[in-house]
Structure formats: C-alpha cells, structure tokens
Short mmCIF file of C-alpha atoms in Angstrom, two decimals:
data_model
loop_
_atom_site.label_atom_id
_atom_site.label_comp_id
_atom_site.label_asym_id
_atom_site.label_seq_id
_atom_site.Cartn_x
_atom_site.Cartn_y
_atom_site.Cartn_z
CA MET A 585 100.12 95.50 106.03
CA PRO A 586 99.15 92.28 103.60
CA VAL A 587 95.97 92.00 105.70
CA THR A 588 94.87 95.55 104.67
CA THR A 589 96.46 95.22 100.72
CA ALA A 590 93.44 95.45 98.68
CA SER A 591 92.05 98.26 100.45
CA GLN A 592 95.18 99.98 101.66
CA VAL A 593 94.08 103.42 102.57
CA THR A 594 96.06 105.99 101.07
CA PRO A 595 97.31 109.03 102.43
CA ALA A 596 95.21 110.95 99.69
CA GLU A 597 91.97 108.96 100.69
CA THR A 598 92.29 110.52 104.48
CA GLU A 599 91.35 114.07 102.48
CA ALA A 600 88.37 112.56 101.44
CA VAL A 601 85.91 115.25 102.68
CA ALA A 602 84.05 117.32 100.30
CA SER A 603 86.02 120.31 99.66
CA PRO A 604 86.55 122.96 96.79
CA VAL A 605 90.29 122.11 96.16
CA PRO A 606 90.40 118.12 94.88
CA ALA A 607 92.14 115.93 97.33
CA ARG A 608 94.68 114.65 95.66
CA PHE A 609 95.96 118.03 94.86
CA ARG A 610 95.74 119.22 98.10
CA TYR A 611 97.51 116.00 98.98
CA ALA A 612 100.59 116.71 96.03
CA THR A 613 100.87 120.39 96.65
CA LYS A 614 101.35 119.73 100.47
CA THR A 615 103.65 117.15 99.19
CA ALA A 616 106.13 119.09 97.31
CA LEU A 617 106.00 122.20 99.43
CA SER A 618 107.21 119.71 102.12
CA LEU A 619 110.04 118.35 99.85
CA THR A 620 111.11 121.90 98.78
CA LEU A 621 111.19 123.56 102.66
CA ALA A 622 112.92 119.75 103.48
CA TYR A 623 115.71 121.21 101.07
CA LEU A 624 115.83 125.41 101.29
CA ILE A 625 115.75 125.36 104.99
CA PRO A 626 118.95 123.27 105.49
CA MET A 627 121.17 124.97 102.86
CA ALA A 628 119.44 128.67 103.81
CA MET A 629 121.04 127.04 107.39
CA GLY A 630 124.35 125.75 105.95
CA TRP A 631 123.70 122.41 107.89
CA SER A 632 124.66 119.46 105.97
CA GLN A 633 122.61 116.27 104.47
CA PRO A 634 119.37 117.98 103.26
CA SER A 635 119.02 115.04 101.08
CA THR A 636 118.02 113.20 104.43
CA ALA A 637 115.76 115.65 105.12
CA ALA A 638 113.79 115.37 101.31
CA THR A 639 114.52 111.66 101.83
CA THR A 640 112.57 111.71 105.36
CA VAL A 641 109.49 113.61 103.39
CA MET A 642 109.14 111.42 100.68
CA LEU A 643 108.63 108.25 103.17
CA ILE A 644 106.46 109.58 104.71
CA ALA A 645 104.01 110.62 101.77
CA ALA A 646 104.51 107.55 100.32
CA THR A 647 103.85 105.38 103.78
CA GLY A 648 102.10 107.41 106.40
CA MET A 649 99.06 109.10 106.84
CA VAL A 650 97.74 112.49 107.31
CA SER A 651 96.62 113.64 110.58
CA ASP A 652 94.94 116.63 111.80
CA SER A 653 97.38 116.53 114.96
CA LEU A 654 100.58 116.70 116.17
CA GLN A 655 100.55 113.33 118.14
CA LYS A 656 101.82 111.35 114.83
CA GLY A 657 104.48 113.61 114.39
CA VAL A 658 105.63 113.32 117.52
CA LEU A 659 105.46 109.66 117.63
CA ARG A 660 107.92 109.22 113.87
CA VAL A 661 110.12 111.85 115.84
CA LEU A 662 110.48 108.99 118.31
CA GLY A 663 110.43 106.57 115.80
CA THR A 664 113.78 108.47 114.47
CA VAL A 665 115.43 109.08 117.77
CA VAL A 666 115.06 105.04 118.35
CA GLY A 667 116.19 104.01 114.97
CA ALA A 668 119.13 106.39 115.83
CA VAL A 669 120.28 105.16 119.25
CA ILE A 670 119.78 101.71 117.74
CA GLY A 671 121.81 102.62 114.24
CA LEU A 672 124.91 104.20 116.94
CA SER A 673 124.71 101.28 119.11
CA LEU A 674 125.66 99.32 116.79
CA ILE A 675 128.20 100.69 115.57
CA ALA A 676 129.63 101.70 118.82
CA LEU A 677 129.22 97.48 119.38
CA PHE A 678 131.06 96.77 116.57
CA PRO A 679 133.25 99.80 115.38
CA GLN A 680 136.14 97.77 113.52
CA ASP A 681 134.16 94.92 112.84
CA ARG A 682 131.89 95.82 109.53
CA MET A 683 130.32 92.54 108.93
CA ALA A 684 129.78 92.13 112.48
CA TYR A 685 127.74 95.13 112.40
CA LEU A 686 126.14 94.26 109.32
CA LEU A 687 124.94 91.31 110.20
CA ALA A 688 123.69 92.96 113.50
CA ALA A 689 122.00 96.09 111.36
CA SER A 690 120.21 93.36 108.96
CA ILE A 691 118.67 91.46 111.67
CA ALA A 692 117.34 94.83 113.54
CA VAL A 693 116.08 96.41 110.25
CA ALA A 694 114.18 92.99 109.30
CA ILE A 695 112.84 93.35 112.48
CA ALA A 696 111.35 96.43 112.30
CA ILE A 697 110.24 96.19 108.55
CA TYR A 698 107.87 93.14 110.16
CA LEU A 699 106.69 95.42 112.91
CA TYR A 700 105.98 97.78 110.03
CA ASN A 701 103.99 95.03 108.93
CA ALA A 702 102.13 94.02 111.56
CA TYR A 703 101.12 96.89 112.77
CA GLN A 704 97.47 97.90 111.97
CA GLY A 705 97.76 101.91 112.84
CA ASP A 706 100.05 104.32 110.98
CA SER A 707 103.18 102.11 110.65
CA THR A 708 105.26 104.75 109.99
CA VAL A 709 107.27 105.09 112.82
CA PHE A 710 108.65 101.51 112.08
CA MET A 711 109.40 102.32 108.53
CA LEU A 712 111.45 105.15 110.23
CA THR A 713 113.20 103.34 112.69
CA ALA A 714 114.78 100.86 109.88
CA VAL A 715 115.61 103.71 107.80
CA VAL A 716 117.79 105.71 110.28
CA THR A 717 118.84 102.26 111.74
CA LEU A 718 120.92 102.38 108.45
CA MET A 719 121.43 105.58 107.27
CA VAL A 720 123.36 106.68 110.50
CA PHE A 721 126.00 103.97 108.87
CA ASN A 722 128.77 106.07 107.62
CA GLY A 723 130.22 103.28 105.44
CA GLY A 724 132.54 101.54 108.15
CA ASP A 725 134.78 104.55 108.67
CA ALA A 726 135.28 104.68 112.10
CA GLU A 727 136.66 108.39 112.38
CA GLY A 728 133.94 111.08 112.87
CA ALA A 729 130.99 107.94 112.56
CA PHE A 730 129.30 109.19 116.00
CA LEU A 731 128.57 113.45 114.62
CA TYR A 732 127.48 111.67 110.95
CA GLY A 733 125.17 109.35 112.30
CA ALA A 734 123.65 112.32 114.91
CA ASP A 735 124.05 114.54 112.12
CA ARG A 736 121.72 112.20 109.56
CA ALA A 737 119.07 111.65 112.66
CA PHE A 738 119.01 115.47 113.53
CA MET A 739 118.01 115.47 109.61
CA THR A 740 115.83 112.89 109.74
CA ALA A 741 113.75 114.63 112.21
CA PHE A 742 113.82 118.05 110.51
CA GLY A 743 111.69 116.16 107.98
CA VAL A 744 109.56 114.44 109.95
CA ILE A 745 108.67 118.17 111.45
CA VAL A 746 108.27 119.86 108.31
CA TYR A 747 106.15 117.30 106.91
CA THR A 748 104.31 117.26 109.84
CA VAL A 749 103.49 121.64 110.35
CA VAL A 750 103.07 121.28 106.25
CA ALA A 751 100.10 118.48 106.63
CA SER A 752 98.58 120.23 110.12
CA VAL A 753 98.65 123.89 108.60
CA LEU A 754 98.11 123.53 105.07
CA TRP A 755 94.38 122.50 104.30
CA PRO A 756 94.34 120.75 107.51
CA VAL A 757 92.53 117.27 107.52
CA LYS A 758 89.76 116.88 109.76
CA THR A 759 89.99 113.46 110.92
CA ALA A 760 86.85 112.97 112.34
CA ASP A 761 85.14 114.46 109.40
CA ASN A 762 86.55 112.02 107.36
CA THR A 763 85.90 109.32 109.30
CA ARG A 764 81.86 110.18 109.35
CA ALA A 765 82.23 110.28 105.01
CA LEU A 766 83.72 106.71 105.60
CA ALA A 767 80.88 105.74 107.96
CA ALA A 768 78.18 107.13 105.95
CA GLY A 769 79.17 105.49 102.46
CA MET A 770 79.22 102.29 104.28
CA ALA A 771 75.55 103.03 105.46
CA VAL A 772 74.94 103.84 101.80
CA GLY A 773 76.75 100.24 100.71
CA TYR A 774 74.86 97.96 103.35
CA ARG A 775 71.49 99.66 102.10
CA GLN A 776 72.14 98.83 98.58
CA ALA A 777 73.12 95.39 99.73
CA PHE A 778 69.74 94.91 101.40
CA ASP A 779 67.94 96.00 98.33
CA ARG A 780 69.99 93.35 96.27
CA LEU A 781 68.75 90.60 98.35
CA ILE A 782 65.43 91.94 98.73
CA HIS A 783 64.81 92.71 95.14
CA PRO A 784 66.84 90.06 93.20
CA GLU A 785 64.86 91.24 89.77
CA THR A 786 65.30 94.32 89.75
CA GLN A 787 69.15 93.77 90.26
CA SER A 788 71.75 92.69 87.10
CA GLU A 789 73.52 89.71 88.24
CA ALA A 790 76.91 90.79 86.72
CA GLY A 791 77.39 93.96 89.40
CA GLY A 792 76.98 91.48 92.28
CA ASP A 793 80.32 90.09 92.72
CA GLU A 794 81.15 93.44 92.08
CA GLN A 795 79.50 95.07 94.38
CA LEU A 796 79.98 92.61 97.20
CA ALA A 797 83.92 93.37 96.54
CA ASP A 798 83.26 96.63 96.87
CA LEU A 799 81.38 96.53 99.82
CA LEU A 800 84.10 94.64 101.36
CA ALA A 801 86.85 96.85 100.76
CA SER A 802 85.53 99.59 101.84
CA GLU A 803 84.26 97.63 105.09
CA ASP A 804 88.56 96.40 105.46
CA ALA A 805 89.50 100.38 104.55
CA PHE A 806 86.92 101.95 107.59
CA GLN A 807 87.82 99.51 109.98
CA THR A 808 92.04 100.02 109.23
CA HIS A 809 91.34 104.13 108.94
CA PHE A 810 89.34 103.72 112.72
CA ALA A 811 91.83 101.64 114.02
CA ALA A 812 94.71 104.01 113.14
CA ILE A 813 92.82 107.49 114.49
CA LYS A 814 90.67 106.32 117.06
CA SER A 815 93.23 106.82 119.64
CA GLY A 816 94.67 109.88 118.71
CA THR A 817 91.52 111.88 117.52
CA ASP A 818 89.85 114.13 120.42
CA GLY A 819 86.98 114.38 118.03
CA LEU A 820 86.41 110.27 118.09
CA ALA A 821 87.81 109.42 121.59
CA ALA A 822 85.07 111.65 123.47
CA TYR A 823 82.28 109.32 121.58
CA LEU A 824 84.32 106.21 121.44
CA PRO A 825 81.50 104.56 123.17
CA GLU A 826 79.00 105.63 120.01
CA TRP A 827 81.51 104.66 117.15
CA ASN A 828 82.18 101.50 118.72
CA CYS A 829 78.14 100.68 118.61
CA VAL A 830 78.21 101.61 114.98
CA LEU A 831 81.50 99.59 113.96
CA SER A 832 79.73 97.16 115.67
CA CYS A 833 76.49 97.35 113.91
CA TYR A 834 78.19 97.90 111.07
CA GLU A 835 80.14 94.30 111.26
CA GLU A 836 77.01 92.41 112.54
CA LEU A 837 75.58 93.67 109.29
CA GLU A 838 78.38 92.43 106.67
CA ALA A 839 78.03 89.04 108.87
CA ILE A 840 74.27 89.35 107.88
CA LEU A 841 74.16 90.30 104.58
CA VAL A 842 77.15 89.09 102.81
CA PRO A 843 76.33 85.20 103.40
CA ALA A 844 72.71 86.11 102.11
CA LEU A 845 73.77 87.87 99.07
CA LYS A 846 76.44 84.85 98.08
CA ALA A 847 74.14 82.21 99.26
CA GLU A 848 72.16 80.47 95.82
CA PRO A 849 68.95 78.86 96.85
CA LEU A 850 68.14 76.11 94.83
CA GLN A 851 64.26 78.03 93.91
CA ALA A 852 62.83 81.28 94.54
CA VAL A 853 60.82 81.24 97.44
CA GLU A 854 58.12 83.42 97.47
CA PHE A 855 58.14 84.95 101.04
CA ARG A 856 54.90 86.61 101.26
CA ARG A 857 52.98 83.43 100.91
CA TYR A 858 54.40 82.20 104.35
CA ILE A 859 55.09 85.53 106.54
CA ASP A 860 51.87 87.53 106.76
CA ASN A 861 53.50 90.96 107.31
CA TYR A 862 56.21 90.61 105.30
CA PRO A 863 56.12 93.67 103.02
CA GLN A 864 55.37 95.39 106.28
CA LEU A 865 59.29 94.02 107.46
CA VAL A 866 60.31 94.96 104.52
CA GLU A 867 59.31 98.26 104.68
CA GLN A 868 60.40 98.85 108.16
CA VAL A 869 63.64 97.82 107.14
CA GLU A 870 63.86 100.24 104.11
CA ALA A 871 63.04 103.06 106.37
CA MET A 872 65.36 102.38 108.57
CA PHE A 873 68.28 102.46 105.94
CA ARG A 874 66.73 105.49 104.72
CA ARG A 875 66.69 107.83 108.21
CA VAL A 876 70.16 106.41 108.92
CA ASP A 877 71.21 108.15 105.95
CA ALA A 878 69.27 111.07 106.75
CA THR A 879 70.96 111.09 109.45
CA TRP A 880 74.48 111.17 108.38
CA ARG A 881 73.74 113.66 106.36
CA GLY A 882 73.13 115.76 109.29
CA GLN A 883 69.32 116.01 109.01
CA ARG A 884 67.78 116.03 112.63
CA GLY A 885 64.75 113.60 112.57
CA ASP A 886 62.01 113.59 115.39
CA GLY A 887 63.02 112.33 117.91
CA ASP A 888 59.96 111.12 119.60
CA ILE A 889 59.13 109.42 116.97
CA GLN A 890 60.71 105.85 116.91
CA LEU A 891 60.73 103.02 114.17
CA LEU A 892 60.25 99.73 116.76
CA PRO A 893 61.29 96.68 115.59
CA ILE A 894 58.25 95.02 113.71
CA GLU A 895 57.95 91.46 115.25
CA VAL A 896 57.48 88.54 112.89
CA GLN A 897 53.80 86.67 112.18
CA TYR A 898 53.90 83.46 110.25
CA ASN A 899 51.45 82.30 107.97
CA ALA A 900 52.08 78.70 109.53
CA GLY A 901 49.58 76.89 107.37
CA SER A 902 51.00 77.44 103.96
CA LEU A 903 54.40 76.14 105.75
CA GLN A 904 52.86 72.84 107.02
CA GLN A 905 52.54 71.27 103.13
CA GLU A 906 56.25 72.73 102.39
CA THR A 907 59.60 70.98 102.23
CA HIS A 908 62.14 71.48 104.89
CA LEU A 909 64.29 73.40 102.14
CA THR A 910 61.91 75.82 101.97
CA ALA A 911 61.08 76.40 106.08
CA ALA A 912 63.84 76.70 106.55
CA ALA A 913 64.56 79.48 104.13
CA VAL A 914 61.66 81.12 105.31
CA ALA A 915 63.08 80.68 108.57
CA THR A 916 66.33 82.02 107.87
CA ARG A 917 65.00 85.32 105.86
CA ALA A 918 62.83 86.28 108.97
CA GLU A 919 66.23 85.79 111.40
CA LEU A 920 67.26 87.96 109.07
CA LEU A 921 64.48 90.86 109.13
CA LEU A 922 64.38 90.68 113.02
CA LYS A 923 68.26 90.94 113.16
CA THR A 924 68.22 93.64 111.34
CA GLN A 925 65.75 95.77 112.59
CA ALA A 926 67.74 95.19 115.99
CA LEU A 927 70.82 96.45 114.26
CA MET A 928 69.24 99.54 112.33
CA THR A 929 67.50 100.67 116.47
CA ASP A 930 71.08 100.40 118.09
CA LEU A 931 72.86 102.02 114.92
CA GLN A 932 70.43 104.75 114.63
CA ALA A 933 70.84 105.59 119.08
CA ALA A 934 74.12 105.27 118.20
CA LEU A 935 74.01 108.24 115.68
CA ASP A 936 71.36 110.65 117.44
CA SER A 937 74.04 110.41 120.25
CA LEU A 938 76.89 111.42 118.01
CA LEU A 939 75.33 113.35 115.72
CA PHE A 940 73.31 115.34 117.80
CA ASP A 941 74.32 114.71 121.20
CA ARG A 942 70.84 113.35 122.85
CA SER A 943 70.47 111.79 125.54
CA GLY A 944 70.26 108.25 127.09
CA PHE A 945 72.71 106.37 124.58
CA THR A 946 73.61 102.90 126.82
CA THR A 947 75.15 100.12 124.55
CA THR A 948 76.43 96.88 125.18
CA ARG A 949 77.91 96.39 121.92
CA ALA A 950 81.92 95.90 121.19
CA PRO A 951 83.07 95.80 117.89
CA ARG A 952 85.23 93.03 117.07
CA GLY A 953 87.38 95.73 115.19
CA LYS A 954 91.52 94.20 114.06
CA PRO A 955 94.50 94.15 116.54
CA THR A 956 96.74 96.05 116.71
CA PHE A 957 99.62 93.68 115.42
CA VAL A 958 99.08 90.64 113.65
CA TRP A 959 101.05 88.39 114.44
CA LEU A 960 102.59 85.40 113.00
CA ASP A 961 100.96 86.44 109.74
CA ARG A 962 103.10 84.44 106.83
CA GLU A 963 102.93 87.51 104.22
CA ASN A 964 104.65 89.69 106.88
CA PHE A 965 107.21 86.94 107.36
CA LYS A 966 108.08 87.05 103.58
CA THR A 967 108.38 90.92 103.47
CA ALA A 968 111.29 90.89 106.42
CA LEU A 969 112.67 87.81 104.57
CA ARG A 970 112.93 89.63 101.18
CA ALA A 971 114.55 92.96 102.95
CA PHE A 972 117.16 90.42 104.66
CA THR A 973 117.75 89.32 101.48
CA THR A 974 117.91 92.57 99.62
CA PHE A 975 120.12 94.07 102.08
CA TRP A 976 122.92 91.29 101.49
CA VAL A 977 122.91 91.15 97.77
CA ALA A 978 122.87 95.57 98.04
CA THR A 979 125.67 95.43 100.35
CA ALA A 980 127.64 93.06 97.89
CA ILE A 981 127.04 95.41 95.58
CA TRP A 982 127.92 98.18 97.38
CA MET A 983 130.92 96.26 98.29
CA GLU A 984 132.04 95.17 94.88
CA PHE A 985 131.43 97.83 92.87
CA ASN A 986 130.89 101.62 95.29
CA PRO A 987 128.19 103.08 93.55
CA PRO A 988 127.20 106.62 93.58
CA GLY A 989 125.47 107.34 97.01
CA GLY A 990 127.77 105.20 98.98
CA PHE A 991 125.48 102.85 101.23
CA MET A 992 122.40 105.19 100.83
CA PHE A 993 122.12 102.37 97.45
CA VAL A 994 121.86 99.83 100.25
CA THR A 995 119.44 101.75 102.70
CA LEU A 996 117.31 102.46 99.41
CA CYS A 997 117.01 99.25 98.50
CA THR A 998 116.24 97.67 101.41
CA VAL A 999 113.36 100.19 102.29
CA LEU A 1000 112.05 99.80 98.99
CA ILE A 1001 111.27 95.96 100.05
CA PRO A 1002 108.28 96.71 102.28
CA LEU A 1003 106.86 99.57 99.63
CA VAL A 1004 106.85 97.03 96.91
CA SER A 1005 105.33 94.20 98.79
CA CYS A 1006 102.61 96.25 100.86
CA THR A 1007 101.38 97.67 96.95
CA PRO A 1008 99.39 95.98 94.47
CA VAL A 1009 101.33 97.56 91.12
CA THR A 1010 102.39 95.34 88.96
CA PRO A 1011 106.36 94.74 88.34
CA LYS A 1012 106.22 96.24 84.86
CA LEU A 1013 104.32 99.53 86.37
CA LEU A 1014 106.73 99.58 88.64
CA PHE A 1015 109.92 99.37 85.77
CA ILE A 1016 107.73 101.90 83.70
CA LEU A 1017 107.68 104.40 86.54
CA PHE A 1018 111.42 104.31 87.90
CA SER A 1019 112.57 104.50 84.12
CA LEU A 1020 110.47 107.75 83.40
CA GLY A 1021 111.67 109.45 86.80
CA PHE A 1022 115.17 108.35 86.16
CA ALA A 1023 114.57 109.58 82.35
CA PHE A 1024 113.42 112.85 84.00
CA ALA A 1025 115.70 113.50 86.87
CA LEU A 1026 118.87 112.89 85.01
CA PRO A 1027 118.37 115.80 82.54
CA ALA A 1028 117.02 117.63 85.09
CA TYR A 1029 120.36 117.59 87.42
CA ILE A 1030 122.52 117.94 84.74
CA PHE A 1031 121.38 120.60 83.24
CA LEU A 1032 118.70 122.43 84.59
CA LEU A 1033 119.28 122.28 88.36
CA PRO A 1034 123.04 124.14 88.12
CA GLN A 1035 121.67 127.25 86.10
CA MET A 1036 119.38 127.69 89.25
CA THR A 1037 120.04 130.85 91.60
CA HIS A 1038 117.21 131.91 93.17
CA TRP A 1039 115.36 130.35 95.52
CA LEU A 1040 111.83 130.68 93.73
CA GLU A 1041 113.49 128.65 90.94
CA LEU A 1042 114.20 125.80 93.25
CA ALA A 1043 110.80 125.64 94.65
CA ALA A 1044 109.69 125.21 91.14
CA PHE A 1045 112.09 122.86 90.34
#
C-alpha cells in the first residue's frame, strides 16, 4: 500500500508484545509449521495439489497480518471463494477462446491488485482473489477444467484454514495488547518531541530529523494497525470511543508538535521574559506526559488528583517594546502549551476509562483516521498496470517456451509485482535473495527430498 510503505506493519511486528520467545522466531515457527501441515495433511489424505495450499500459506505469511480472531481467516476464505467464482465464470464464458479468457483474466487480476493496494486494512483477501482467479486455469484444456479449478480453489481455502488455525492456537496474537503497546510507544515519542521543543539546548541537532522521521513513521504504523483491527477485535470494539479519543489526541499532538519542531526561528526567544508562569506551564505539561506514560504502564494514579490546565499569564509590559516576530513567537508558544494541556487532559480521561474502567468518560473527539480505501492514487494505478503488463509478458513466455510449472509461472510472476512494489527492498537485494533461494532449493529438491521417507524428515526439511 503506497500510502504506508515507509512504515508498513509486517506480520512479525504484529507480535511485538513482550514474550519470553522473540516475536520473529514465533512468526517464523508458525509459518514453517503451517507450511509443513499444508503439505503433510493433503499427502496423508491423498489429495492432489498440496503445493497450492503451501503456496497460499507463503502468500498469506508474506502479505497478511496475524490476528487473534478467526474473522481474518473467514474473510480470506471468502476471498478464495470469490476468486474461484470469477475464475470459473471466465472459463465458462470463454471455453474455446483462450485469448479472450486471458484478456478478461488479466483485467480482473489488475482490478484485484489495485484494490489490494488501495485497501488500508488486511488486504490479503484481494491478493487471494487475484491468485485463485489465475490458479483455477489449467492452461486452456477444456477437459476437466471445472474439476481442476474447483480442486485448486479447495486447496487454497485449505491453506488459509491451516494458517489461521496455527496462528490462532500457537502463541496467539493478542491484538488488543499489541495496540496498547504501540499506543504507549507513541506517547513516549510525543513526550520526547515535547522535550526537544522545550529544551533545544540539551538536544543534539543531528538526531532531530531522525527523531521526527521515526515519530511520523510510528504514527503512520499505529494508524494503519488500528484501521486494520478496530472492527474485528472485541477488546477494541468495546472501548471504541476511548480508542477514537486516543487516536484523535495523537493526531492533534502530531499537528502541533511536528510543525513547531520543524520551524526555524530567526532568533532564540526567552519565553520566561514574556510569560510570567512559563516554568509552571512547562512543568505542568511534562507532568501530564509522565502521568500518561505511567497510565500506559498500568500504574493507577489517584483519581481525585487531576492535573487541570493552567492559564497563560502574559507579561504585557515586556512585550510592548518587542518586534512583531517576537510577539508572534510568544503567542504561538503560549497557544501550543494551552492546546497541549487540553489534549493531555482528554487523553488521560480516555486512558482512565480504557485501562481502569473509570466512569464518567465522555468525548466529542473523533479521529481523522485513514479511509478504508485510498482511491485515485497514482502508485496504485502504476502497480496495477505493472501487474497487467507482467501478466502478458509472462503469458508470452509461457506460450512460447512452456516453462516447468505451466501456467503457474504466469500466476507467480503476476503475484510478485504487488509484493515487490509495496516492499521497500532494492532490486539488488531481491536478486540476491532469489538467487540464494534457488541455490538452496535446487540441490535440496534433487538430492535431499527423494531420500526422505518419514513425515518427521519432511517436516524438518
């Protein structure tokens, strides 16, 4: 998704809550176990096309998000069914005209890939729709085409079910806890940004831009994560007003602090000269940030003691002789402190209700958030066009040379386009990764796999 490429939330990052087992190891173990079961169960049952289920597992692991509920799995199965219906319908419409079928399939897949990029939630459903639309095609042989397509669709759905069950049973992801961890990290980032703004003399200039970039990336990742799980997680849906208030406060803090940090004043302004209670205002805001951090850590504060906003007390006499730029800088800083106090007060009230079930929470704040779909984005159109072009280039190679795997060559070439387009990986690194994968797979499949007779050996492989 081009809108969130810089901070794309990877599947392993959705397991960021503290655990004795590292998150990346848990994610890799669950993916490997799902892949093994996707092969072993069809082989044991005598089903054909086990590689289809394994390919589905790999696609979901590369593009999807792990969830603690089965709702994602249900949506992915629905995406599989939709892809099967589209693919089989196209086969029925063009049973003898292969070129007409390929044209219709390429258009359908390009649309699905465009929706995959435009959707801001878990867009795996659109990826599976595109994949199954192509997988049900058996190369143009009319005999047994429907049974072949139905078998492929069934094995794709089986791969979705295997991955969903393993992800839900083995080290289940606590989405609500992960969301709280991300939100707590955002609070720390905003506190550090406020410290840099108030005490620039104690901060190094070199880390300023990097800190801002990390803050913006974290905010974008949090919004993307929240948009993907807010409607499918009971722990969030029950407290949606509180979470909306938290998200709205974070958006307003970003809108206040980031421009102030990026602004370069012509000269340093000593705000204590023009605002009599400036130290008290700064200490008040810092205390509010510390209290929010403590609340996210689960430290219950005294509900009877509230940090109420403090009004600004100007030293009007000292401002009369100053330039307009200085007066504007003082007024801007005073407004920033007042707005920050109001935001932190609302944020604290939302956290007290969210984490400690304190009554009396009411809010009129609503986050801008992210739209469900980002339409008319140039990058989305470019990715869909790349997929369409790649489909026809791969189809020409398939027709001319008939490489191993048949039409699966076209399917994988087309599916790779949105994965590469939305992943911040350089072509050189991709070339190295694919070369290493090929160098490992070729001798392994020739010399190791034929010698394996026990299922434990296959699982280890």
